[in-house]
Short mmCIF file of C-alpha atoms in Angstrom, two decimals:
data_model
loop_
_atom_site.label_atom_id
_atom_site.label_comp_id
_atom_site.label_asym_id
_atom_site.label_seq_id
_atom_site.Cartn_x
_atom_site.Cartn_y
_atom_site.Cartn_z
CA MET F 1 -0.14 -0.06 0.00
CA GLY F 2 1.31 3.36 -0.90
CA ILE F 3 0.08 6.80 -0.32
CA GLU F 4 -3.23 5.29 0.16
CA GLY F 5 -2.23 3.80 3.37
CA LEU F 6 -0.70 6.88 5.20
CA ILE F 7 -1.37 7.67 8.87
CA PRO F 8 -1.77 10.61 9.77
CA ALA F 9 -3.52 11.46 6.32
CA PRO F 10 -1.71 14.17 4.45
CA LEU F 11 -3.00 17.22 3.24
CA ARG F 12 -2.54 16.24 -0.71
CA ALA F 13 -0.91 13.31 -1.94
CA THR F 14 -0.84 11.94 -5.69
CA ASN F 15 0.75 9.09 -7.46
CA SER F 16 3.04 8.93 -10.20
CA THR F 17 4.34 6.16 -12.45
CA ALA F 18 8.11 6.43 -11.57
CA GLY F 19 8.91 4.75 -8.38
CA PHE F 20 12.22 4.52 -6.81
CA VAL F 21 14.34 1.45 -5.63
CA LEU F 22 16.78 1.78 -2.70
CA ASP F 23 19.90 -0.47 -3.38
CA GLN F 24 23.59 -0.79 -1.94
CA ASP F 25 24.48 2.31 -4.05
CA THR F 26 21.93 4.51 -2.65
CA VAL F 27 23.34 7.58 -0.85
CA VAL F 28 21.76 10.14 1.75
CA VAL F 29 22.29 13.85 0.87
CA ALA F 30 21.76 16.09 4.07
CA GLN F 31 21.84 19.70 3.62
CA PRO F 32 22.73 21.83 6.47
CA GLY F 33 20.35 21.63 9.33
CA THR F 34 19.09 18.06 8.54
CA GLU F 35 22.19 16.24 9.37
CA ARG F 36 20.78 14.62 12.70
CA ILE F 37 17.73 13.69 10.70
CA ALA F 38 19.98 12.02 8.16
CA ARG F 39 21.63 10.01 10.76
CA HIS F 40 18.76 8.74 12.53
CA LEU F 41 17.01 7.80 9.09
CA CYS F 42 20.22 5.99 7.95
CA GLY F 43 20.63 4.08 11.18
CA ALA F 44 16.83 2.98 11.01
CA LEU F 45 16.83 2.00 7.43
CA ALA F 46 20.11 0.53 7.23
CA ALA F 47 18.91 -1.83 10.11
CA ALA F 48 16.01 -2.58 8.64
CA THR F 49 17.02 -3.03 4.90
CA GLY F 50 20.65 -4.14 5.38
CA LEU F 51 21.77 -1.38 2.83
CA ARG F 52 24.78 0.84 3.50
CA LEU F 53 22.96 4.21 2.63
CA ALA F 54 26.23 6.16 2.90
CA PRO F 55 26.52 10.01 3.03
CA GLY F 56 26.09 11.55 -0.44
CA LYS F 57 26.83 15.21 -1.91
CA PRO F 58 24.46 17.68 -3.66
CA GLY F 59 23.78 16.37 -7.15
CA ASN F 60 24.20 12.81 -6.55
CA GLY F 61 21.40 10.54 -8.40
CA ASN F 62 20.15 7.60 -6.69
CA ALA F 63 19.97 9.64 -3.64
CA ILE F 64 17.33 10.38 -0.45
CA ARG F 65 17.79 14.27 -0.38
CA LEU F 66 16.85 16.27 2.83
CA ARG F 67 16.90 20.02 3.11
CA THR F 68 14.97 22.90 4.40
CA ASP F 69 13.31 25.04 1.98
CA PRO F 70 12.12 28.88 2.58
CA GLU F 71 9.19 28.34 -0.04
CA VAL F 72 7.83 25.52 2.00
CA ALA F 73 8.31 27.28 5.07
CA ALA F 74 6.12 30.40 3.78
CA GLU F 75 3.36 27.92 2.43
CA LEU F 76 3.47 25.23 4.75
CA GLY F 77 4.87 26.35 8.08
CA PRO F 78 8.12 24.86 9.78
CA GLU F 79 6.51 21.50 10.27
CA GLY F 80 5.20 21.40 6.90
CA TYR F 81 6.86 19.39 4.01
CA ARG F 82 6.91 18.51 0.38
CA LEU F 83 8.13 14.90 -0.38
CA PHE F 84 8.93 13.74 -4.14
CA VAL F 85 9.67 10.34 -5.40
CA ASP F 86 10.75 9.71 -8.72
CA GLY F 87 13.23 7.40 -10.61
CA ASP F 88 16.12 9.15 -9.46
CA GLY F 89 15.37 9.29 -5.92
CA VAL F 90 13.39 10.70 -3.00
CA THR F 91 13.50 14.52 -1.92
CA VAL F 92 12.15 15.88 1.29
CA LEU F 93 11.84 19.50 1.66
CA GLY F 94 10.95 20.69 5.05
CA GLY F 95 9.80 24.03 6.22
CA GLY F 96 12.30 23.70 9.13
CA ALA F 97 14.25 20.74 10.24
CA ALA F 98 10.97 19.33 12.11
CA GLY F 99 9.24 19.53 8.51
CA VAL F 100 12.18 17.27 7.43
CA GLN F 101 11.77 14.83 10.17
CA TRP F 102 8.13 14.39 9.68
CA GLY F 103 8.62 13.78 5.85
CA THR F 104 11.15 11.11 6.67
CA GLN F 105 8.49 9.26 8.80
CA THR F 106 6.06 9.55 5.71
CA LEU F 107 9.00 7.81 3.75
CA ARG F 108 9.15 5.14 6.33
CA GLN F 109 5.55 4.37 5.77
CA LEU F 110 5.78 4.22 2.18
CA LEU F 111 8.50 1.76 2.16
CA GLY F 112 6.26 -0.88 3.92
CA PRO F 113 6.00 -2.28 7.75
CA ASP F 114 9.16 -4.14 7.58
CA ALA F 115 10.96 -0.51 7.31
CA TYR F 116 10.32 -0.57 11.08
CA ARG F 117 12.16 -3.83 12.09
CA ARG F 118 15.61 -3.80 13.61
CA ALA F 119 17.13 -6.29 11.14
CA PRO F 120 16.27 -7.34 7.68
CA VAL F 121 13.82 -10.14 7.33
CA ASP F 122 14.25 -10.80 3.90
CA PRO F 123 17.82 -10.03 2.70
CA GLU F 124 16.73 -10.50 -1.21
CA ARG F 125 13.88 -8.08 -0.97
CA GLN F 126 13.56 -5.21 -3.11
CA TRP F 127 13.14 -1.75 -1.25
CA ARG F 128 10.84 0.21 -3.71
CA VAL F 129 9.09 3.60 -2.81
CA PRO F 130 6.20 4.11 -4.84
CA GLY F 131 6.23 7.28 -7.24
CA CYS F 132 4.22 10.04 -5.68
CA THR F 133 4.28 13.74 -4.54
CA VAL F 134 3.18 14.29 -0.85
CA GLU F 135 2.44 17.94 0.51
CA ASP F 136 1.78 18.19 4.02
CA ARG F 137 1.34 20.11 7.18
CA PRO F 138 -0.07 19.93 11.10
CA ARG F 139 -3.31 21.15 11.93
CA PHE F 140 -2.00 22.01 15.38
CA SER F 141 1.40 22.99 16.76
CA TRP F 142 0.59 20.83 20.07
CA ARG F 143 0.11 17.14 19.23
CA GLY F 144 0.97 15.38 22.55
CA LEU F 145 0.60 12.33 24.64
CA MET F 146 0.70 12.63 28.47
CA LEU F 147 2.10 9.58 30.27
CA ASP F 148 1.69 8.91 34.05
CA VAL F 149 4.89 7.39 35.36
CA SER F 150 4.14 8.11 38.99
CA ARG F 151 1.39 5.29 39.49
CA HIS F 152 3.39 3.06 37.48
CA PHE F 153 6.93 3.55 36.80
CA LEU F 154 8.12 2.81 33.11
CA PRO F 155 12.09 2.40 32.96
CA LYS F 156 14.07 4.81 30.73
CA ASP F 157 14.35 2.52 27.90
CA ASP F 158 10.47 2.22 27.60
CA ILE F 159 10.36 6.30 27.69
CA LEU F 160 12.74 6.44 24.67
CA ARG F 161 10.83 3.74 22.84
CA TYR F 162 7.53 5.88 23.23
CA LEU F 163 9.34 8.96 22.07
CA ASP F 164 9.98 6.92 19.02
CA LEU F 165 6.38 5.90 18.79
CA LEU F 166 5.40 9.47 19.13
CA ALA F 167 7.68 10.48 16.28
CA ALA F 168 6.35 7.61 14.26
CA HIS F 169 2.96 9.35 14.54
CA LYS F 170 3.87 12.85 13.88
CA LEU F 171 3.27 13.78 17.74
CA ASN F 172 5.38 16.44 18.94
CA VAL F 173 4.79 16.81 22.74
CA PHE F 174 5.64 14.48 25.51
CA HIS F 175 4.12 15.59 28.87
CA PHE F 176 5.97 13.50 31.38
CA HIS F 177 3.96 13.29 34.62
CA LEU F 178 6.76 12.75 37.10
CA THR F 179 5.01 13.05 40.52
CA ASP F 180 2.05 12.34 42.22
CA ASP F 181 0.96 10.95 45.72
CA GLN F 182 1.92 7.48 44.71
CA GLY F 183 5.56 8.25 43.81
CA TRP F 184 8.29 10.86 42.83
CA ARG F 185 10.20 9.73 40.05
CA VAL F 186 12.87 12.61 39.06
CA GLU F 187 16.00 12.86 41.18
CA ILE F 188 16.50 16.51 42.92
CA LYS F 189 20.05 16.49 44.18
CA ARG F 190 19.38 19.31 47.01
CA PHE F 191 16.43 17.17 48.21
CA PRO F 192 17.60 13.46 48.05
CA LYS F 193 14.72 12.01 50.20
CA LEU F 194 12.42 12.80 47.48
CA THR F 195 13.53 9.76 45.70
CA GLU F 196 15.10 7.80 48.70
CA ILE F 197 11.72 7.88 50.29
CA GLY F 198 9.41 9.35 48.01
CA SER F 199 10.01 7.01 44.94
CA TRP F 200 8.95 3.96 46.88
CA ARG F 201 5.49 2.60 48.30
CA ALA F 202 5.22 -0.29 50.50
CA ARG F 203 2.60 -2.02 48.43
CA THR F 204 0.26 -1.11 45.47
CA LYS F 205 -3.51 -1.84 44.81
CA HIS F 206 -4.08 -4.16 42.15
CA GLY F 207 -7.02 -2.73 40.09
CA HIS F 208 -9.33 0.00 40.81
CA ARG F 209 -9.11 1.53 44.40
CA ALA F 210 -12.37 -0.61 45.45
CA SER F 211 -10.58 -3.62 44.64
CA GLU F 212 -9.52 -6.05 47.70
CA LEU F 213 -6.48 -7.26 45.76
CA TRP F 214 -2.96 -5.90 46.71
CA ASP F 215 0.50 -6.50 45.31
CA GLU F 216 2.41 -6.66 48.61
CA THR F 217 5.70 -6.10 46.56
CA PRO F 218 7.51 -2.64 47.54
CA TYR F 219 7.38 -0.78 44.26
CA GLY F 220 9.36 2.30 43.10
CA GLY F 221 11.95 3.56 40.67
CA HIS F 222 13.07 7.00 39.66
CA TYR F 223 14.95 8.64 36.65
CA THR F 224 18.36 10.02 37.77
CA GLN F 225 19.38 13.71 36.29
CA ASP F 226 21.60 11.98 33.57
CA ASP F 227 18.51 9.93 32.54
CA ILE F 228 16.34 12.83 32.26
CA ARG F 229 19.13 14.69 30.20
CA GLU F 230 19.30 11.57 27.94
CA ILE F 231 15.15 11.36 27.36
CA VAL F 232 15.45 15.13 26.68
CA ALA F 233 18.08 14.76 24.11
CA TYR F 234 16.45 12.03 22.51
CA ALA F 235 13.09 13.91 22.52
CA ALA F 236 14.87 16.93 20.89
CA GLU F 237 16.40 15.00 18.12
CA ARG F 238 13.05 13.87 17.33
CA HIS F 239 11.50 17.25 17.35
CA ILE F 240 9.42 16.19 20.39
CA ARG F 241 9.09 18.88 23.11
CA VAL F 242 8.98 17.40 26.94
CA VAL F 243 6.81 19.17 29.25
CA PRO F 244 7.58 18.08 32.88
CA GLU F 245 4.69 17.81 35.52
CA ILE F 246 5.54 18.55 39.19
CA ASP F 247 2.27 18.44 40.89
CA ILE F 248 1.55 21.12 43.24
CA PRO F 249 -0.33 22.04 45.78
CA GLY F 250 -2.39 18.87 45.73
CA HIS F 251 -1.29 15.16 44.55
CA SER F 252 1.78 15.80 46.84
CA GLN F 253 1.72 13.13 49.31
CA ALA F 254 4.98 11.43 48.13
CA ALA F 255 6.79 14.64 48.66
CA ILE F 256 5.18 15.27 52.00
CA SER F 257 6.19 11.74 53.14
CA ALA F 258 9.82 12.40 52.38
CA TYR F 259 9.82 16.00 54.02
CA PRO F 260 6.79 16.25 56.66
CA GLU F 261 7.32 19.96 57.09
CA LEU F 262 5.97 20.58 53.66
CA GLY F 263 2.20 19.26 54.90
CA ASN F 264 0.00 21.15 57.27
CA THR F 265 1.60 19.88 60.33
CA ASP F 266 -1.03 22.06 62.33
CA VAL F 267 -3.79 19.65 61.27
CA ILE F 268 -2.29 16.43 61.14
CA ASP F 269 0.98 14.63 62.19
CA THR F 270 2.64 14.75 58.81
CA THR F 271 5.42 12.52 60.12
CA THR F 272 2.85 9.48 60.01
CA LEU F 273 2.33 9.63 56.12
CA SER F 274 3.95 7.49 53.77
CA VAL F 275 3.76 7.20 49.95
CA ARG F 276 0.18 6.50 49.03
CA ASP F 277 -0.53 2.95 48.06
CA THR F 278 -3.64 3.01 46.58
CA TRP F 279 -5.61 5.49 44.10
CA GLY F 280 -7.97 8.34 44.29
CA VAL F 281 -7.68 11.70 45.55
CA THR F 282 -5.89 12.46 49.00
CA PRO F 283 -6.52 15.37 51.40
CA ASN F 284 -2.75 15.61 52.30
CA VAL F 285 -1.91 18.62 50.24
CA LEU F 286 1.11 21.17 50.49
CA ALA F 287 1.04 23.80 53.56
CA PRO F 288 0.85 27.40 51.92
CA THR F 289 4.03 28.45 53.65
CA ASP F 290 7.11 30.28 52.70
CA HIS F 291 9.01 27.39 53.56
CA THR F 292 7.04 25.43 51.12
CA LEU F 293 7.65 28.10 48.27
CA ARG F 294 11.26 28.11 48.68
CA PHE F 295 11.47 24.13 48.86
CA TYR F 296 9.70 24.10 45.46
CA GLU F 297 11.73 27.00 44.21
CA GLY F 298 14.67 24.61 44.57
CA VAL F 299 13.04 21.77 42.99
CA PHE F 300 12.01 23.93 39.85
CA GLU F 301 15.55 25.54 39.73
CA GLU F 302 16.84 21.71 39.07
CA ILE F 303 13.96 20.91 36.76
CA LEU F 304 14.79 23.83 34.59
CA ALA F 305 18.31 22.89 34.28
CA LEU F 306 17.18 19.43 33.35
CA PHE F 307 14.56 20.53 30.79
CA PRO F 308 16.01 23.50 28.78
CA ALA F 309 13.89 26.28 27.34
CA ALA F 310 14.53 25.32 23.80
CA THR F 311 12.85 22.06 24.21
CA SER F 312 10.73 22.69 27.28
CA PRO F 313 9.18 26.18 27.22
CA PHE F 314 6.25 24.84 29.18
CA ILE F 315 6.60 23.87 32.82
CA HIS F 316 3.43 21.79 34.05
CA ILE F 317 2.54 22.37 37.80
CA GLY F 318 -0.72 20.19 38.02
CA GLY F 319 -3.14 22.20 40.04
CA ASP F 320 -5.75 19.69 39.97
CA GLU F 321 -7.84 17.99 42.65
CA CYS F 322 -6.40 19.85 45.66
CA PRO F 323 -8.94 19.36 48.30
CA LYS F 324 -9.09 22.48 50.83
CA ASP F 325 -10.24 20.67 53.92
CA GLN F 326 -6.75 20.56 55.51
CA TRP F 327 -6.55 24.41 54.60
CA LYS F 328 -10.03 25.20 56.10
CA ALA F 329 -9.07 23.33 59.42
CA SER F 330 -5.29 24.95 59.60
CA PRO F 331 -4.91 28.25 61.49
CA ALA F 332 -1.55 28.78 59.74
CA ALA F 333 -3.38 28.59 56.40
CA GLN F 334 -6.33 30.99 57.37
CA ALA F 335 -3.78 33.32 58.83
CA ARG F 336 -2.08 33.67 55.35
CA ILE F 337 -5.60 33.85 53.67
CA LYS F 338 -6.05 37.02 56.03
CA GLU F 339 -2.53 38.31 55.66
CA LEU F 340 -2.89 38.21 51.91
CA GLY F 341 -6.34 39.67 51.95
CA LEU F 342 -7.85 36.62 49.98
CA ALA F 343 -11.60 35.63 50.08
CA ASP F 344 -11.35 31.98 50.41
CA GLU F 345 -9.20 28.92 50.04
CA ASP F 346 -9.70 28.91 46.22
CA GLU F 347 -7.81 32.37 46.15
CA LEU F 348 -5.17 30.86 48.35
CA GLN F 349 -4.68 27.97 45.74
CA SER F 350 -4.72 30.85 42.93
CA TRP F 351 -1.99 32.89 44.95
CA PHE F 352 0.16 29.70 45.29
CA ILE F 353 -0.13 29.03 41.56
CA ARG F 354 0.48 32.72 40.74
CA HIS F 355 3.60 32.76 42.73
CA PHE F 356 5.18 30.00 40.55
CA ASP F 357 3.60 31.61 37.35
CA SER F 358 5.72 34.70 38.19
CA TRP F 359 8.59 32.65 39.13
CA LEU F 360 8.56 30.82 35.97
CA THR F 361 7.86 33.79 33.82
CA ALA F 362 11.07 35.38 35.21
CA ARG F 363 13.11 32.40 33.98
CA GLY F 364 11.65 32.56 30.62
CA ARG F 365 9.07 29.65 30.97
CA ARG F 366 5.34 29.53 30.77
CA LEU F 367 3.54 27.73 33.24
CA ILE F 368 0.53 25.38 32.29
CA GLY F 369 -1.72 23.37 34.47
CA TRP F 370 -4.94 21.39 34.69
CA ASP F 371 -8.13 23.44 34.23
CA GLU F 372 -8.60 23.85 38.17
CA ILE F 373 -6.03 26.38 38.17
CA LEU F 374 -8.70 28.78 36.71
CA GLU F 375 -10.50 28.83 40.07
CA GLY F 376 -9.80 31.76 42.12
CA GLY F 377 -8.14 33.75 39.01
CA LEU F 378 -5.29 32.83 36.71
CA ALA F 379 -2.17 34.79 35.76
CA ASP F 380 -2.20 36.36 32.21
CA GLY F 381 0.66 34.29 30.84
CA ALA F 382 -0.66 30.61 32.13
CA ALA F 383 -1.83 28.13 29.70
CA VAL F 384 -4.46 25.53 30.60
CA SER F 385 -4.83 21.83 30.10
CA SER F 386 -8.65 21.30 29.92
CA TRP F 387 -9.16 17.66 30.99
CA ARG F 388 -12.66 17.84 32.94
CA GLY F 389 -14.24 18.46 29.49
CA TYR F 390 -14.44 21.29 26.95
CA THR F 391 -15.93 23.90 29.73
CA GLY F 392 -12.52 25.00 31.29
CA GLY F 393 -10.72 25.31 28.01
CA ILE F 394 -13.62 27.60 26.39
CA ALA F 395 -13.46 29.58 29.67
CA ALA F 396 -9.80 29.84 29.26
CA ALA F 397 -9.74 30.68 25.59
CA GLU F 398 -12.28 33.38 25.73
CA ALA F 399 -10.37 34.75 28.80
CA GLY F 400 -7.29 34.99 26.45
CA HIS F 401 -5.26 31.89 27.70
CA ASP F 402 -3.62 29.49 25.60
CA VAL F 403 -5.23 26.06 25.93
CA VAL F 404 -4.55 22.34 25.16
CA MET F 405 -7.70 20.18 24.87
CA CYS F 406 -7.62 16.75 26.58
CA PRO F 407 -11.07 16.29 27.86
CA GLU F 408 -11.35 12.88 29.95
CA GLN F 409 -14.64 12.12 28.13
CA GLN F 410 -12.99 11.94 24.77
CA VAL F 411 -9.20 11.24 25.08
CA TYR F 412 -8.36 9.70 28.25
CA LEU F 413 -6.87 6.38 26.87
CA ASP F 414 -6.86 4.73 30.19
CA HIS F 415 -10.62 4.59 29.47
CA ARG F 416 -11.77 1.15 28.04
CA GLN F 417 -12.12 0.45 24.43
CA HIS F 418 -15.15 -1.79 24.28
CA GLY F 419 -17.86 -2.67 26.69
CA GLY F 420 -17.41 -6.30 26.50
CA PRO F 421 -16.50 -8.24 29.64
CA ASP F 422 -12.94 -9.24 28.46
CA GLU F 423 -11.62 -5.75 28.70
CA PRO F 424 -8.82 -5.73 31.32
CA MET F 425 -9.50 -3.84 34.60
CA PRO F 426 -12.18 -1.71 32.55
CA ILE F 427 -12.08 2.01 33.47
CA GLY F 428 -14.34 4.68 32.57
CA TYR F 429 -16.39 5.29 29.57
CA VAL F 430 -16.02 3.12 26.40
CA ARG F 431 -14.03 5.08 23.88
CA THR F 432 -13.53 3.07 20.73
CA LEU F 433 -11.13 3.88 17.97
CA GLU F 434 -14.03 5.40 15.99
CA ASP F 435 -14.92 7.48 19.27
CA VAL F 436 -11.26 8.71 19.15
CA TYR F 437 -11.48 9.23 15.47
CA ARG F 438 -14.40 11.57 15.48
CA PHE F 439 -12.86 13.73 18.36
CA GLU F 440 -12.83 17.57 17.76
CA PRO F 441 -10.46 19.61 19.65
CA VAL F 442 -11.79 23.01 18.80
CA PRO F 443 -15.46 23.31 20.48
CA PRO F 444 -17.98 25.03 18.26
CA GLY F 445 -19.10 28.53 19.07
CA LEU F 446 -15.61 29.80 19.96
CA THR F 447 -14.96 33.24 18.26
CA ASP F 448 -12.10 33.30 16.02
CA GLU F 449 -9.94 35.21 18.52
CA ALA F 450 -10.68 32.55 21.25
CA ALA F 451 -10.14 29.51 18.71
CA ARG F 452 -6.65 30.83 18.03
CA HIS F 453 -5.89 30.13 21.73
CA ILE F 454 -6.29 26.45 21.21
CA LEU F 455 -2.85 25.27 20.98
CA GLY F 456 -3.72 21.91 20.07
CA THR F 457 -4.55 18.54 21.83
CA GLN F 458 -3.27 15.68 23.61
CA ALA F 459 -4.33 12.22 24.70
CA ASN F 460 -3.87 11.45 28.54
CA VAL F 461 -2.64 8.13 29.83
CA TRP F 462 -3.08 7.31 33.52
CA THR F 463 -1.37 4.32 34.63
CA GLU F 464 -3.22 3.13 37.95
CA VAL F 465 -4.19 -0.21 36.28
CA MET F 466 -1.10 -0.37 33.88
CA GLN F 467 1.52 -2.30 35.64
CA ASN F 468 4.03 -2.26 32.77
CA ARG F 469 4.72 -1.52 29.33
CA SER F 470 2.50 -3.99 27.61
CA ARG F 471 -0.56 -2.72 29.40
CA VAL F 472 0.13 0.73 28.67
CA ASP F 473 0.60 -0.54 24.74
CA TYR F 474 -2.80 -2.21 25.07
CA GLN F 475 -4.55 1.14 26.09
CA VAL F 476 -2.72 3.50 24.06
CA PHE F 477 -2.95 1.53 20.51
CA PRO F 478 -4.23 1.35 18.15
CA ARG F 479 -6.01 4.66 19.38
CA LEU F 480 -3.23 6.61 19.45
CA ALA F 481 -3.05 6.34 15.67
CA ALA F 482 -6.66 7.72 15.41
CA PHE F 483 -5.62 10.58 17.76
CA ALA F 484 -2.57 11.42 16.06
CA GLU F 485 -4.65 11.91 12.66
CA VAL F 486 -6.97 14.32 14.63
CA ALA F 487 -4.01 16.31 15.82
CA TRP F 488 -2.49 16.53 12.38
CA SER F 489 -4.73 16.17 9.57
CA ALA F 490 -7.24 18.45 8.16
CA LEU F 491 -10.37 16.45 8.68
CA PRO F 492 -14.00 17.20 8.10
CA ALA F 493 -16.54 17.83 10.73
CA SER F 494 -16.69 15.02 13.31
CA ALA F 495 -19.94 13.24 11.90
CA ASP F 496 -18.33 13.59 8.35
CA ARG F 497 -15.21 11.91 9.00
CA ASP F 498 -14.76 8.73 6.63
CA PHE F 499 -13.78 6.29 9.40
CA ALA F 500 -14.33 3.46 6.91
CA ASP F 501 -11.32 4.61 4.96
CA PHE F 502 -9.17 5.21 8.11
CA GLU F 503 -10.03 1.52 9.12
CA ARG F 504 -8.82 0.50 5.67
CA ARG F 505 -5.38 2.27 6.27
CA MET F 506 -5.32 0.82 9.71
CA THR F 507 -4.68 -2.72 7.91
CA ALA F 508 -1.45 -1.46 6.89
CA HIS F 509 -0.90 0.32 10.16
CA TYR F 510 -1.26 -2.98 12.32
CA ALA F 511 1.54 -4.57 10.47
CA ARG F 512 3.77 -1.19 11.26
CA LEU F 513 2.86 -1.82 14.91
CA ASP F 514 3.48 -5.51 14.65
CA ALA F 515 6.94 -4.59 13.58
CA LEU F 516 7.46 -2.00 16.11
CA GLY F 517 6.70 -4.73 18.51
CA VAL F 518 3.51 -2.63 20.25
CA ASP F 519 1.31 -4.79 22.17
CA TYR F 520 -2.13 -3.06 20.87
CA ARG F 521 -5.43 -4.28 21.33
CA PRO F 522 -6.35 -6.22 18.06
CA PRO F 523 -9.54 -5.21 16.32
CA GLY F 524 -11.36 -8.47 17.26
CA GLY F 525 -10.72 -8.07 21.12
CA PRO F 526 -7.97 -8.80 23.70
CA LEU F 527 -5.81 -11.79 23.33
CA PRO F 528 -6.17 -14.30 26.22
CA TRP F 529 -2.62 -12.84 27.86
CA GLN F 530 -3.85 -9.17 27.55
CA LYS F 531 -7.05 -10.16 29.77
CA ARG F 532 -7.12 -9.56 33.52
CA PRO F 533 -10.26 -11.80 34.80
CA GLY F 534 -11.21 -11.19 38.42
CA VAL F 535 -9.42 -7.76 38.64
CA LEU F 536 -11.91 -5.07 39.63
CA GLY F 537 -12.04 -1.74 37.33
CA ARG F 538 -14.44 0.98 37.41
CA PRO F 539 -16.65 0.91 34.17
CA ILE F 540 -19.12 3.68 33.51
CA GLU F 541 -21.88 3.19 31.23
CA GLY F 542 -23.53 5.22 28.61
CA VAL F 543 -22.33 7.91 26.24
CA PRO F 544 -20.07 10.49 28.05
CA PRO F 545 -21.52 14.00 28.59
CA ASN F 546 -20.31 16.53 26.38
CA VAL F 547 -19.31 19.26 29.05
#
């Protein structure tokens, strides 16, 4: 299958009669600014094909040519590209280096599923690229995946693999959820107990929090600072931005267990707290003290050093699900409300968020948080991840804030994919491949000015019931392919989208996922080893509300 099998669907594509065959004499010509892309392309294709693919010079025939082009940039933007295949070779022209990167991903798809393997499966195979012209650009500048590694930890190599999977689907943002009540996953050198204590829990709930099953094995793990540097560099070479998330002021029990003075010590004995071993929202939140502010400024100083501004302009601070009960009962918190002239605990949280918005802005970064940060007022430069539905994103966009649309009812990939009894630990609403394909990130009724504040969209993956990479794969794929097309392609209105054509193209894409070793959910349902009989989930029946 040629251009008819591409995912995401390109803006324009036409077949031509003259294709191109890669052979031992094929060279790769990398113009300035595309050298790293060429190196990755050569490495991937040489492994899969067994061909040398040596560097070439401008003017070489029998070549794959990569270069940036001002005309493409003017017409298609920095992530746009044009790809030409004829008898003399392949030419990829990008609006910028990122555009060249996405064009090479299209080339890999045109070569067939075996181009994604790590060694040749047929040494005698002829590697033919069908003759074609492809012109393409993304709809949104933010096309992301949020991966929660706090609830269940994925080792560094699994993160690098997921970055490759994002790149293969032309996704360009990796939202790295590094801290929560159930584990702190990033080394902070000035506060070593965050990982010595905060990255380990004594046991883990197996299934939904209402389940009676426990895994009594101590559970934990974290990324060293060098691990983080490697992950960020690996992402940058694939033109993927990394958005680290450090949760404040809620979802912070792991940090409080390591440093009890961060909690509301005048309400509870925080020295008795441990890293949370079950799921759900905890009342144990950060105390709104100067000490807490200084502590997290220290944390963020190290985070900014690990995630450079060029690849991580946004820093996510969470801000969601912060119960105010301890603040209401805390004399210290109430005194702070009075001292600052605030109306209530919601405004106290807003003060907390605004402090770090100013702090990050002064250091050249932008704060982004979940839509609860709107409560009590939001600083002008802050951006919003709209997760509880469309409403928060609409309110934020209309108020002039940039928004990433990620409503749980539509693109939480931890939600189940089918209503049948064999789905492993079923969570939430049924969100099928078609449901995700029909997701529309821009809600109707927005003014043109407000719609310009929709930066894009991301799918979110919360890992409470995903103990390992295979379980994450099962929940994420194949739906991430549908999401990628929603984020990239200029699709018709939701109801008018040709899902039958997408399903047809998925036939070839399943073979690509097979070659990549992805443990996706098969169209016919889970394989026997993918089921989890007897482990309680939390299915929600009916059609999710459009809120």
